XYZ file of C-alpha atoms in Angstrom:
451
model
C 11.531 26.124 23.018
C 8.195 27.894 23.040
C 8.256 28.273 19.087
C 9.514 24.628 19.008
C 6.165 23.589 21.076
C 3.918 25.743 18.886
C 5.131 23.864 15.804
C 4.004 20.722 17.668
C 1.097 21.780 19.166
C 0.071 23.118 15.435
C 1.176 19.639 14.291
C -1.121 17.679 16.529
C -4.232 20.391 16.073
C -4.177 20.055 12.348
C -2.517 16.738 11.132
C -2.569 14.465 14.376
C -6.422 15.166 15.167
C -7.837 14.749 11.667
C -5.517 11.961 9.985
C -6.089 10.250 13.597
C -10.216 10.264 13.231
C -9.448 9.264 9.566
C -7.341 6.390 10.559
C -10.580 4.943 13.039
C -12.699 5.080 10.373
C -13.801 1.446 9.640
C -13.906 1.368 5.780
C -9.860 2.669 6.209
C -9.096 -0.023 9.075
C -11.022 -2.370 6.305
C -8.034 -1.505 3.608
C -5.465 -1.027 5.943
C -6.383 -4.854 6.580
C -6.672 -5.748 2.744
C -3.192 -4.493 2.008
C -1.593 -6.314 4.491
C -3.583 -9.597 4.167
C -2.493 -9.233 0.456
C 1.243 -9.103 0.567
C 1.979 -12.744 0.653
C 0.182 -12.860 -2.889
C 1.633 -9.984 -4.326
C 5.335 -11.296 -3.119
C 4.694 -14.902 -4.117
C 3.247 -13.204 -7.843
C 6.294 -10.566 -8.120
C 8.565 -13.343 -7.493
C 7.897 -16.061 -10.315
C 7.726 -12.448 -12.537
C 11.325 -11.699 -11.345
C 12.207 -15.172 -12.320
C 10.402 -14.513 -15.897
C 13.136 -11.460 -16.947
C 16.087 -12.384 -15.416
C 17.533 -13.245 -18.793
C 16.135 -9.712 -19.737
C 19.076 -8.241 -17.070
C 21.823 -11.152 -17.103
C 21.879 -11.242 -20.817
C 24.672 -13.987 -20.492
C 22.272 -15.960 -19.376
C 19.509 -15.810 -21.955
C 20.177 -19.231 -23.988
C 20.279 -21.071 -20.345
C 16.720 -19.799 -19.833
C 15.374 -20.514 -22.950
C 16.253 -23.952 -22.863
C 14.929 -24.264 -19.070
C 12.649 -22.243 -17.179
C 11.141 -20.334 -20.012
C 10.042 -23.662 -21.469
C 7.488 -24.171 -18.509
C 7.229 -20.278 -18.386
C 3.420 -20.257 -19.129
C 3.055 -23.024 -16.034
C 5.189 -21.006 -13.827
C 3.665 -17.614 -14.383
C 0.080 -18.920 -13.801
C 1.481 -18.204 -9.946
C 1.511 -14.449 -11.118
C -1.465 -14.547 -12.752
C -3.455 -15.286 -10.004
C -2.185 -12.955 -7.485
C -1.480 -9.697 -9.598
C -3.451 -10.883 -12.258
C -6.394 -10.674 -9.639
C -5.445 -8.468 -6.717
C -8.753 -6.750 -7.005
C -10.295 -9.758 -6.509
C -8.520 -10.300 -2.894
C -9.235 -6.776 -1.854
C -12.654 -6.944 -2.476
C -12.906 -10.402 -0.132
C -10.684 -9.107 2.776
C -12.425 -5.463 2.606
C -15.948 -7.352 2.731
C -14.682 -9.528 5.434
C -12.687 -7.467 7.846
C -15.565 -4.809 7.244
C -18.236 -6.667 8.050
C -16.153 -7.751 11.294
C -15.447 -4.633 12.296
C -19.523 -3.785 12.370
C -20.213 -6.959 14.262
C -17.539 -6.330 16.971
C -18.160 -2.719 16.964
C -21.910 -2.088 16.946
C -22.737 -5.913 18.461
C -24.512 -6.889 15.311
C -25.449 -10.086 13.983
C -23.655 -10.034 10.893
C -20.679 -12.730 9.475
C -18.100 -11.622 8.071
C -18.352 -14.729 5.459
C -21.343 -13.338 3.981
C -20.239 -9.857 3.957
C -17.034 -10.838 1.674
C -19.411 -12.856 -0.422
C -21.577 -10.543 -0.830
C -18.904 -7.942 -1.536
C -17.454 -10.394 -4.320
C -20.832 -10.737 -5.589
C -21.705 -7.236 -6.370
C -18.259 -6.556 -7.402
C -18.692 -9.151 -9.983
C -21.662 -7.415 -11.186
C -19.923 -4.218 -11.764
C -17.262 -5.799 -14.383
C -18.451 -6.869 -17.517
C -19.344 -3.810 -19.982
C -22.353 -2.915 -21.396
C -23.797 -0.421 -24.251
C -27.051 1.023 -25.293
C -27.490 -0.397 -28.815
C -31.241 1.036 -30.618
C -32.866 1.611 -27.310
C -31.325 -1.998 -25.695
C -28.750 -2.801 -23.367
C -25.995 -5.374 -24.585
C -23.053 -6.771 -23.773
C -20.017 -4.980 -25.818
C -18.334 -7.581 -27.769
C -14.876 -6.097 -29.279
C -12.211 -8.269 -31.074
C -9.053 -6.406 -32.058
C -5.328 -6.684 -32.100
C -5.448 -4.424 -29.068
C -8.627 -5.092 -27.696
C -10.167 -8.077 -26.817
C -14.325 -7.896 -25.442
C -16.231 -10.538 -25.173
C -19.468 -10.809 -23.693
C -18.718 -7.831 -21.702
C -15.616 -9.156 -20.035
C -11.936 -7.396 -21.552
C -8.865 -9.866 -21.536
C -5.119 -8.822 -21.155
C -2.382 -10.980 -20.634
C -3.223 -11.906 -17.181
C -6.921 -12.610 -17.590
C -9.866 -10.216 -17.271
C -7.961 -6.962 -16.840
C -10.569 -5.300 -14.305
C -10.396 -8.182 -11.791
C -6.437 -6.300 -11.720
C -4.847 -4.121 -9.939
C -7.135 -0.932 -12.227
C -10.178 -2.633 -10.588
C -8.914 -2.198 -6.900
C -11.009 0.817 -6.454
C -13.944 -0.212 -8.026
C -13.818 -3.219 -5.379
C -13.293 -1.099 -2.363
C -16.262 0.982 -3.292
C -18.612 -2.359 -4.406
C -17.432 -3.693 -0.657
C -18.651 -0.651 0.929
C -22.177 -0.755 -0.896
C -22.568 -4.451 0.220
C -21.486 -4.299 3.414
C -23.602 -1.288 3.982
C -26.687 -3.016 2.476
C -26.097 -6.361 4.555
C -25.605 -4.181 7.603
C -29.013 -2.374 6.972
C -30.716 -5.897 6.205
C -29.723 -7.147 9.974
C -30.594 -3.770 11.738
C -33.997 -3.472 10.466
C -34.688 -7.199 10.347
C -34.823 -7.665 7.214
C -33.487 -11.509 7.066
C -34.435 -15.046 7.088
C -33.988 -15.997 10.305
C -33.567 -20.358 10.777
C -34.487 -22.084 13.831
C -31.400 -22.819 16.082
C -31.479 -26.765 15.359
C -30.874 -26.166 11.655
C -26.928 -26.389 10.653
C -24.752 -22.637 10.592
C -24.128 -23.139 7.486
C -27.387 -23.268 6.641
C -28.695 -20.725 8.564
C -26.091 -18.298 7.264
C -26.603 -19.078 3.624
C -30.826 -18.211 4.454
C -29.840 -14.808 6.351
C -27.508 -13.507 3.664
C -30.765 -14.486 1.386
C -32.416 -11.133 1.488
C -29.297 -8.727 1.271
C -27.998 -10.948 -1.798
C -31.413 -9.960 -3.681
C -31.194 -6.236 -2.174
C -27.435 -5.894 -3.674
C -28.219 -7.104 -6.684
C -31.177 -4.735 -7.355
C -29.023 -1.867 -5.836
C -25.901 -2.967 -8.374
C -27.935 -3.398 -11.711
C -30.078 -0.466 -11.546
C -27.485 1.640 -10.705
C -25.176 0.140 -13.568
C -27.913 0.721 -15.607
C -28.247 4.273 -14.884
C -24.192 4.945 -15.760
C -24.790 2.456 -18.865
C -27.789 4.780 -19.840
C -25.046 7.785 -20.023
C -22.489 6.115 -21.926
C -20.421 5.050 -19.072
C -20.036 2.702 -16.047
C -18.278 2.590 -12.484
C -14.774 1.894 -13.770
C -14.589 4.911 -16.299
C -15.818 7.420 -13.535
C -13.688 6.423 -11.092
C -10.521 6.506 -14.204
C -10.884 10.380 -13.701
C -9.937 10.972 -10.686
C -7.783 7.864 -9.965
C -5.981 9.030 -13.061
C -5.268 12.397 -11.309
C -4.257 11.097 -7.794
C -1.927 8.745 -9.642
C -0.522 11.304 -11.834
C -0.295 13.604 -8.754
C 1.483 10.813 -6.558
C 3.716 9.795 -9.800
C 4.910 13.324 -9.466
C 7.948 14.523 -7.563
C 5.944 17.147 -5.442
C 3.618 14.739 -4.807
C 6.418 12.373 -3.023
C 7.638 14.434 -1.112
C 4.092 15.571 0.282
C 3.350 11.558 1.004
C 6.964 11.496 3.092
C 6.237 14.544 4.722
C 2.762 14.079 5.574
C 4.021 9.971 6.938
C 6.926 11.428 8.706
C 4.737 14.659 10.260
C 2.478 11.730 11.632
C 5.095 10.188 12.977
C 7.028 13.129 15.086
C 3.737 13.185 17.177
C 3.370 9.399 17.854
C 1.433 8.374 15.078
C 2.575 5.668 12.698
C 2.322 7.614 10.027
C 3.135 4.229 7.649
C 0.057 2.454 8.383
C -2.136 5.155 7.837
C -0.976 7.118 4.872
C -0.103 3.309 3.170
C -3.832 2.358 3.309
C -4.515 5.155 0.274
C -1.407 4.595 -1.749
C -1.048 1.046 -1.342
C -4.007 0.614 -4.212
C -1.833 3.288 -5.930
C 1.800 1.844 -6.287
C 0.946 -1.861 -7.127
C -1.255 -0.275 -9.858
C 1.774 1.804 -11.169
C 4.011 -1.385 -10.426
C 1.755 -3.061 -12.807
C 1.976 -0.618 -15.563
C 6.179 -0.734 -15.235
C 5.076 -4.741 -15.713
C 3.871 -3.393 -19.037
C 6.216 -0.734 -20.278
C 5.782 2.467 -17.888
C 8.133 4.192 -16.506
C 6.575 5.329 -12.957
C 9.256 6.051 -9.801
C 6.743 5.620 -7.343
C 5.352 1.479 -7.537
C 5.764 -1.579 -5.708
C 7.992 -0.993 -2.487
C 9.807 2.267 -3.671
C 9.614 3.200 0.075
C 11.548 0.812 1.559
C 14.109 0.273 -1.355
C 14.508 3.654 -1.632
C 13.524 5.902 1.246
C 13.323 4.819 4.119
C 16.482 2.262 4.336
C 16.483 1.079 8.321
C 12.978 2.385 9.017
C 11.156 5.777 8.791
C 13.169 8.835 8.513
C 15.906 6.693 6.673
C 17.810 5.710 10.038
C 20.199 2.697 9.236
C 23.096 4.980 9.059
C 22.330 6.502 12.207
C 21.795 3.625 14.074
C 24.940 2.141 12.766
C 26.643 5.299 14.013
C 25.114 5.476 17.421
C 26.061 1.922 17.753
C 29.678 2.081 17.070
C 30.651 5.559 16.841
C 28.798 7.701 19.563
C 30.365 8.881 22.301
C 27.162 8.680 24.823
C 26.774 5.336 26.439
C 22.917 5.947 26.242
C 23.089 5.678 22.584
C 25.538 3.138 22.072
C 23.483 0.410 23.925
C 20.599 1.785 22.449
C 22.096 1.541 18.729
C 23.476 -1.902 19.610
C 19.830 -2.619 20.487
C 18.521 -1.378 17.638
C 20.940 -2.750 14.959
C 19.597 -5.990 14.287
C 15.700 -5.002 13.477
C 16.724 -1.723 11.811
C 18.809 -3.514 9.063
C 15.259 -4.857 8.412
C 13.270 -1.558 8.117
C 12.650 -1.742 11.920
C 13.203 1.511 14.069
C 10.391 1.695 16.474
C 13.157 1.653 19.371
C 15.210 4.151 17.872
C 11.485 6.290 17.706
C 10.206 6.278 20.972
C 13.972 5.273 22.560
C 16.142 8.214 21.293
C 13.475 10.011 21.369
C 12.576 11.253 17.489
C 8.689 11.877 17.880
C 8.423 15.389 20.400
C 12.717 16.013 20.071
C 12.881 19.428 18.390
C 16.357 18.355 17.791
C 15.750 15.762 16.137
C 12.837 16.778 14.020
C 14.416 18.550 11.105
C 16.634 15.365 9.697
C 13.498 12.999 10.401
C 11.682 14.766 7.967
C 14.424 15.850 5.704
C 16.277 12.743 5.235
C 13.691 10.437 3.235
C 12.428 13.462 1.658
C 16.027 13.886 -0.095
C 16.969 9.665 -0.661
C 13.254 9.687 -2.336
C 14.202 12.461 -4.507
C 17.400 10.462 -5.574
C 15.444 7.569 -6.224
C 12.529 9.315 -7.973
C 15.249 11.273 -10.077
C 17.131 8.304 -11.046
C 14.068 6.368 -11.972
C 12.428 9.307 -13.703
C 16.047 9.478 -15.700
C 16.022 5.801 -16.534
C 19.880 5.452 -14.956
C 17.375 2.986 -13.183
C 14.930 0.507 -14.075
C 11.233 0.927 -12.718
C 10.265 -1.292 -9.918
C 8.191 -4.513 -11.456
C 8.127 -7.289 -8.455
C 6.801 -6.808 -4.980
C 9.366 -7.704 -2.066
C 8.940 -7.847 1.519
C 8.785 -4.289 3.433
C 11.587 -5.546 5.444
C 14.165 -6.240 2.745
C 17.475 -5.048 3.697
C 19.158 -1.756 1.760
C 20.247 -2.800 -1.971
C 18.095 -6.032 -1.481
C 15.159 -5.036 -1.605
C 15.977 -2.452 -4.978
C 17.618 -5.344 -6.375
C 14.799 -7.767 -6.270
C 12.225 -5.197 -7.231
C 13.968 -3.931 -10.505
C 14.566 -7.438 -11.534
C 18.365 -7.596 -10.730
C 19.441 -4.067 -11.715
C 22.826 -3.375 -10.377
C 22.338 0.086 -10.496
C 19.440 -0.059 -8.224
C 21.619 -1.034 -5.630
C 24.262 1.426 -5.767
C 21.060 4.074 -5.550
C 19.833 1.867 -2.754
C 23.105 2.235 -0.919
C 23.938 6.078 -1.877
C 20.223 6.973 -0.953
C 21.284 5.474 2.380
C 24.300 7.317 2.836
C 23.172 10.625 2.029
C 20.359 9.991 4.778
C 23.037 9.382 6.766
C 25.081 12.821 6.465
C 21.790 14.601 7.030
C 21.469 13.116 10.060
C 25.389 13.234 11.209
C 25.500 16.870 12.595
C 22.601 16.806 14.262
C 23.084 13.162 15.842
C 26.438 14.774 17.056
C 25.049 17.958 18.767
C 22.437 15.121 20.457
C 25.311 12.907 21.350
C 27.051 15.725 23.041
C 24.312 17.041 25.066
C 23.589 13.280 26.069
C 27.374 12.860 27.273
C 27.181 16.142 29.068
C 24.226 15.210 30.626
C 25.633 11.766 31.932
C 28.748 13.985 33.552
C 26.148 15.288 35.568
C 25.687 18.379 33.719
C 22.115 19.410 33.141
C 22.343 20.193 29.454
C 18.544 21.185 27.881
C 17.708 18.627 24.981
C-alpha cells in the first residue's frame, strides 16, 4: 500500500495541483463555457449534414433523395451553415460574455457582460479580412480562382467566409481575451462615459462601452498592421502551432496521452472531462470539419464518447452491466442496478465516487487502461479506413453504436467498432472487478478483507 499511496500522492503533487490552478483560470472557465453553450448548434448543424449524405451510405436510396430532400438541399443546409459554418463566431460571443461575467462577479467590477461579447465580436471582426502591402500601401487582397475565392479581404468556402469557421476558433478566443482585457482596464481606471442614473440601461451601457470600443479598435488595427507589415496576420501565426497541436492530437501517441492525462485527473477526484475538453474541444470540431471536406482524421467530433469511453469515463458500461447482474457482492449489485440507467448514457459519476474508482489502487490500472485500448481500436480502424471519419456532432450522451452511427453518417461498421470497443473495455475490467467483488463479499461475511 505505501507504493500504491506514493503513486497518488505523486499524482496529486504534479497533475492534480497544476491542471487544478489551470482549470480556475478564468479565460479556461470562459471556453469551458463556450463549448458547452455551443453544442446545441453544432448538433442541430451536424444533423441536417447527416441528412445531406445519407444517400452517400444507403446507396439504395439515392434516386429517393434526389427527387426529395436534395431538391430543397441548399434550404435545408443553410441550418448547417450557420452553426458550423460560423462556430467561431459563437465562441467568440460566449467567451466575451461569460468572461466578462466572470470579472464582474469575481473582482466586483462594473462591467456587462453584453458589452464584453460585443466588444469581443467587434475586434474579432477586425482581425478577418486580409490585407497586403502593395508599393508601400496597405490593401485589401482580392483573389478570384477556381480554388480561391478573396474578395475585399474576406475568403469564401462553401459555408461562407471560411475564418468565421471552425479554423477561426482560436483566433476568436485570443481577440476575446484582448477585448475583455481592454474593457476591463477601461472600468478600473475610469476610463468610461459614465450616464446619469435617470437615463435608460440601455443607454447608459451603449455610452460606457464608448471608450473601450475606440481603445480596441486602435489596439486591433495597429497591431494588424504591424503582422500585415511582415507579410502575415493573426490567423497564419497562430496556423503554426495549431497545425502542430492538431497534428500531435491527430496522432495515436497523442490519444492516448489526452485519455491518460483525463483519466489521471479523474483517479484523484478531478473531472478530468471538463478540463482537458476545454483545449481539444476547438481541436476535434476543427478536424470534424476537415472529414466534412475529405480528411481522414480519427480524432473529431465526439470520437470520445462513440468510441472510448462507452458508459462514462474509463469505458464502464460493461462493468456496470456486470456488477448489476452478475456480481456476487450485494454492495455492487444495488449499486450497478443504480447505475444502469445513466451509464447507458455516458453517465458514471456513481459508479466513480460509489465503487470507489478515484483513490482504489485496485481499481486504478483498468480505469486508465481500458479507454486507452477501445481508443486505440477506434483510432486504428479509422486511421485504416475499415471506418468512416466522424462528420456530424451528436450528443455526449448517445448510447454505444448510436452515437458512432450518427456521427459517421450511418456507417454500419462504426457500430460493430462501437460495440467491440465496448467489449474489450469490458474484459479489461473483468478480472479485476472479480478480485473487487470477492474482497467486497468477504468483507460483508464479516471478514475484514484490505481493499
Amino acid at each position: 500500500m505505501g507504493s500504491e499511496n506514493k503513486v497518488f500522492a505523486f499524482l496529486e503533487k504534479y497533475l492534480m495541483g497544476p491542471m487544478g490552478k489551470i482549470a480556475s483560470f478564468r479565460i479556461v472557465r470562459a471556453i469551458m463555457a463556450a463549448g458547452m453553450a455551443c453544442i446545441p448548434f453544432t448538433i442541430v448543424g451536424s444533423m441536417f449534414l447527416v441528412l445531406n449524405v445519407i444517400p452517400q451510405t444507403f446507396t439504395f436510396l439515392e434516386g429517393f433523395w434526389n427527387s426529395t430532400f436534395l431538391k430543397i438541399g441548399d434550404l435545408y443546409m443553410l441550418a448547417n451553415k450557420a452553426t458550423m459554418g460560423i462556430l467561431a463566431l459563437y465562441f467568440c460571443l460566449v467567451i466575451g460574455y461569460e468572461y466578462t461575467k466572470i470579472y464582474a462577479e469575481e473582482e466586483d467590477l462594473d462591467v456587462n457582460p453584453l458589452n464584453g461579447a460585443l466588444l469581443s465580436m467587434f475586434a474579432y471582426f477586425m482581425a478577418i479580412p486580409q490585407l497586403v502591402m502593395d508599393d508601400g500601401k496597405m490593401v485589401l487582397v482580392n483573389i478570384m480562382k477556381k480554388d480561391v475565392n478573396i474578395f475585399n479581404g474576406w475568403e469564401m468556402s462553401g459555408d461562407g467566409v471560411s475564418r468565421l469557421g471552425t479554423t477561426g476558433i482560436f483566433t476568436a478566443i485570443i481577440m476575446s481575451i484582448i477585448a475583455v482585457q481592454l474593457y476591463r482596464l477601461c472600468v478600473k481606471r475610469q476610463w468610461i462615459i459614465k450616464m446619469p442614473e435617470a437615463v435608460p440601461e440601455g443607454v447608459s451601457r451603449s455610452f460606457t462601452a464608448l471608450i473601450p470600443a475606440f481603445l480596441v479598435a486602435f489596439v486591433i488595427l495597429a497591431f494588424t498592421g504591424i503582422l500585415v507589415a511582415f507579410d502575415t496576420d493573426i490567423f497564419k501565426i497562430i496556423a503554426v502551432p495549431f497545425g502542430f497541436v492538431v497534428n500531435l492530437t491527430s496522432s495515436w501517441i497523442g490519444i492516448l496521452v489526452i485519455y491518460f492525462l483525463i483519466h489521471a485527473l479523474w483517479i484523484v477526484g478531478i473531472h478530468g472531462a471538463n478540463i482537458i475538453s476545454a483545449f481539444i474541444t476547438p481541436i476535434v470540431l476543427s478536424n470534424m470539419q476537415l472529414n466534412i471536406e475529405g480528411a481522414n482524421i480519427p480524432f473529431a467530433g465526439e470520437f470520445q464518447n462513440s468510441f472510448v469511453v462507452m458508459g462514462g469515463s474509463g469505458a464502464t458500461l460493461g462493468l456496470c452491466v456486470f456488477i448489476a447482474f452478475l456480481a456476487k457482492s450485494e454492495q455492487l449489485r444495488v449499486l450497478g442496478k443504480a447505475s444502469l440507467a445513466p451509464g447507458l448514457f455516458n453517465i458514471n459519476e456513481p459508479l466513480v465516487f460509489g465503487l470507489p474508482i478515484v483513490y482504489n489502487p485496485f481499481l486504478a490500472i483498468p480505469f486508465f487502461l481500458a479507454p486507452m485500448v477501445s481508443a486505440s481500436i477506434g483510432y486504428w480502424t479509422i486511421k485504416l479506413e475499415l471506418v468512416k471519419p466522424i462528420i456530424a456532432q451528436v450528443p455526449w450522451p448517445s448510447p454505444i453504436g448510436f452515437g458512432a452511427f450518427i456521427g459517421t453518417a450511418g456507417s454500419l461498421m462504426a457500430v460493430l467498432v462501437s460495440l467491440i470497443c465496448g467489449f474489450v473495455a469490458f474484459l479489461i475490467w473483468f478480472p479485476f472487478i472479480k478480485i473487487y467483488d470477492k474482497k467486497l463479499v468477504e468483507q460483508e461475511k464479516g471478514n475484514d478483507a484490505l481493499i
